[in-house]
Amino acid sequence: QVQLVESGGGLVQAGGSLRLSCAASGRTFSNYAMGWFRQAPGKEREFVEAITWNGGSTYYADSAKGRFTISRDNAKNTVYLQMNSLKPEDTAVYYCAVHRWGNKWSLESEYDYWGQGTQVTVSS
C-alpha cells in the first residue's frame, strides 16, 4: 500500500508558475515510476507527465510540452511537477499516482494508488 498526498496547488494568474508536490509513504517509493494527471470540470481525467523510478526517463502530454517538468527526489519520497507559463485551460485538479504496469504511460489503467488531488486555478 502506498499513500500519496499532493500539495502546492492554488490560484495563479495566467503566465505564472506553480510547483506541485506529491509526498509518498508506505511501500518503497523509489521502486515505482510516478505520474501526474489532471481533471478539469466536466472533463475526463487526462495524463500530464510521468517519470521512471530513477528519474532517467520522463513522458509528457503535448499540453505539457515545454511548460511543465516532472522530477523526483527519492530521498524525500516526493515527486514534483513544476508548471510554468500557466494558462486558464490548465485549471484542474491535479493528481499523482503510482505507475504499476504497462508501458503506455498515459493510460490511467497502468496506475494504482492515487492521491486526493490538489486544485490549480489559473485566472486570465
C-alpha positions as semicolon CSV with decimal commas, in nm:
position;residue;x (nm);y (nm);z (nm)
1;Q;0,000;0,000;0,000
2;V;0,120;0,350;-0,088
3;Q;-0,030;0,672;0,042
4;L;0,007;0,985;-0,171
5;V;-0,056;1,345;-0,065
6;E;-0,044;1,626;-0,319
7;S;0,018;1,987;-0,228
8;G;0,119;2,315;-0,386
9;G;-0,195;2,398;-0,578
10;G;-0,360;2,738;-0,566
11;L;-0,475;3,039;-0,762
12;V;-0,231;3,196;-1,006
13;Q;-0,256;3,442;-1,291
14;A;-0,201;3,335;-1,648
15;G;0,170;3,324;-1,725
16;G;0,257;3,240;-1,366
17;S;0,415;2,931;-1,214
18;L;0,337;2,671;-0,952
19;R;0,524;2,370;-0,821
20;L;0,316;2,076;-0,712
21;S;0,449;1,816;-0,472
22;C;0,339;1,460;-0,411
23;A;0,464;1,302;-0,091
24;A;0,455;0,924;-0,070
25;S;0,455;0,691;0,226
26;G;0,418;0,319;0,263
27;R;0,597;0,090;0,021
28;T;0,940;0,183;-0,109
29;F;0,881;0,492;-0,319
30;S;1,197;0,453;-0,523
31;N;1,074;0,123;-0,666
32;Y;0,799;0,292;-0,863
33;A;0,755;0,516;-1,162
34;M;0,515;0,802;-1,092
35;G;0,275;1,010;-1,292
36;W;0,069;1,325;-1,279
37;F;-0,283;1,350;-1,417
38;R;-0,538;1,629;-1,411
39;Q;-0,914;1,663;-1,433
40;A;-1,085;1,981;-1,538
41;P;-1,451;2,049;-1,456
42;G;-1,678;1,844;-1,679
43;K;-1,390;1,660;-1,842
44;E;-1,226;1,323;-1,806
45;R;-0,902;1,286;-1,618
46;E;-0,604;1,319;-1,850
47;F;-0,236;1,234;-1,839
48;V;0,015;1,514;-1,782
49;E;0,361;1,367;-1,720
50;A;0,536;1,060;-1,585
51;I;0,882;0,975;-1,460
52;T;1,063;0,644;-1,420
53;W;1,178;0,511;-1,084
54;N;1,523;0,669;-1,107
55;G;1,425;0,981;-1,299
56;G;1,610;0,856;-1,603
57;S;1,317;0,898;-1,840
58;T;1,016;1,122;-1,849
59;Y;0,700;1,118;-2,059
60;Y;0,464;1,406;-2,117
61;A;0,143;1,505;-2,285
62;D;0,153;1,757;-2,568
63;S;-0,026;2,006;-2,343
64;A;0,267;1,998;-2,101
65;K;0,549;2,009;-2,352
66;G;0,790;2,294;-2,291
67;R;0,597;2,426;-1,990
68;F;0,578;2,151;-1,727
69;T;0,864;1,947;-1,581
70;I;0,834;1,639;-1,366
71;S;1,110;1,544;-1,124
72;R;1,157;1,333;-0,815
73;D;1,364;1,314;-0,501
74;N;1,373;0,954;-0,382
75;A;1,548;1,054;-0,059
76;K;1,241;1,263;0,025
77;N;0,986;1,021;-0,123
78;T;0,850;1,308;-0,327
79;V;0,767;1,372;-0,691
80;Y;0,725;1,725;-0,824
81;L;0,552;1,896;-1,112
82;Q;0,695;2,235;-1,199
83;M;0,441;2,425;-1,406
84;N;0,542;2,741;-1,590
85;S;0,362;2,971;-1,834
86;L;0,030;2,859;-1,693
87;K;-0,285;2,910;-1,898
88;P;-0,651;2,924;-1,792
89;E;-0,702;2,587;-1,963
90;D;-0,458;2,434;-1,713
91;T;-0,722;2,485;-1,444
92;A;-0,794;2,142;-1,298
93;V;-0,750;1,914;-1,001
94;Y;-0,405;1,758;-1,030
95;Y;-0,343;1,403;-0,910
96;C;-0,030;1,199;-0,866
97;A;-0,034;0,822;-0,898
98;V;0,196;0,522;-0,888
99;H;0,270;0,360;-1,223
100;R;0,239;-0,014;-1,166
101;W;0,240;-0,190;-1,505
102;G;0,247;-0,141;-1,880
103;N;0,443;0,099;-2,094
104;K;0,188;0,335;-2,243
105;W;0,238;0,579;-1,954
106;S;-0,066;0,788;-2,046
107;L;-0,328;0,527;-1,957
108;E;-0,500;0,550;-1,619
109;S;-0,528;0,171;-1,617
110;E;-0,150;0,149;-1,576
111;Y;-0,164;0,340;-1,248
112;D;-0,260;0,250;-0,895
113;Y;-0,261;0,434;-0,561
114;W;-0,393;0,780;-0,634
115;G;-0,368;1,088;-0,420
116;Q;-0,665;1,306;-0,327
117;G;-0,567;1,581;-0,570
118;T;-0,476;1,948;-0,542
119;Q;-0,669;2,227;-0,711
120;V;-0,493;2,453;-0,959
121;T;-0,682;2,758;-1,082
122;V;-0,536;2,987;-1,345
123;S;-0,707;3,321;-1,394
124;S;-0,697;3,514;-1,719
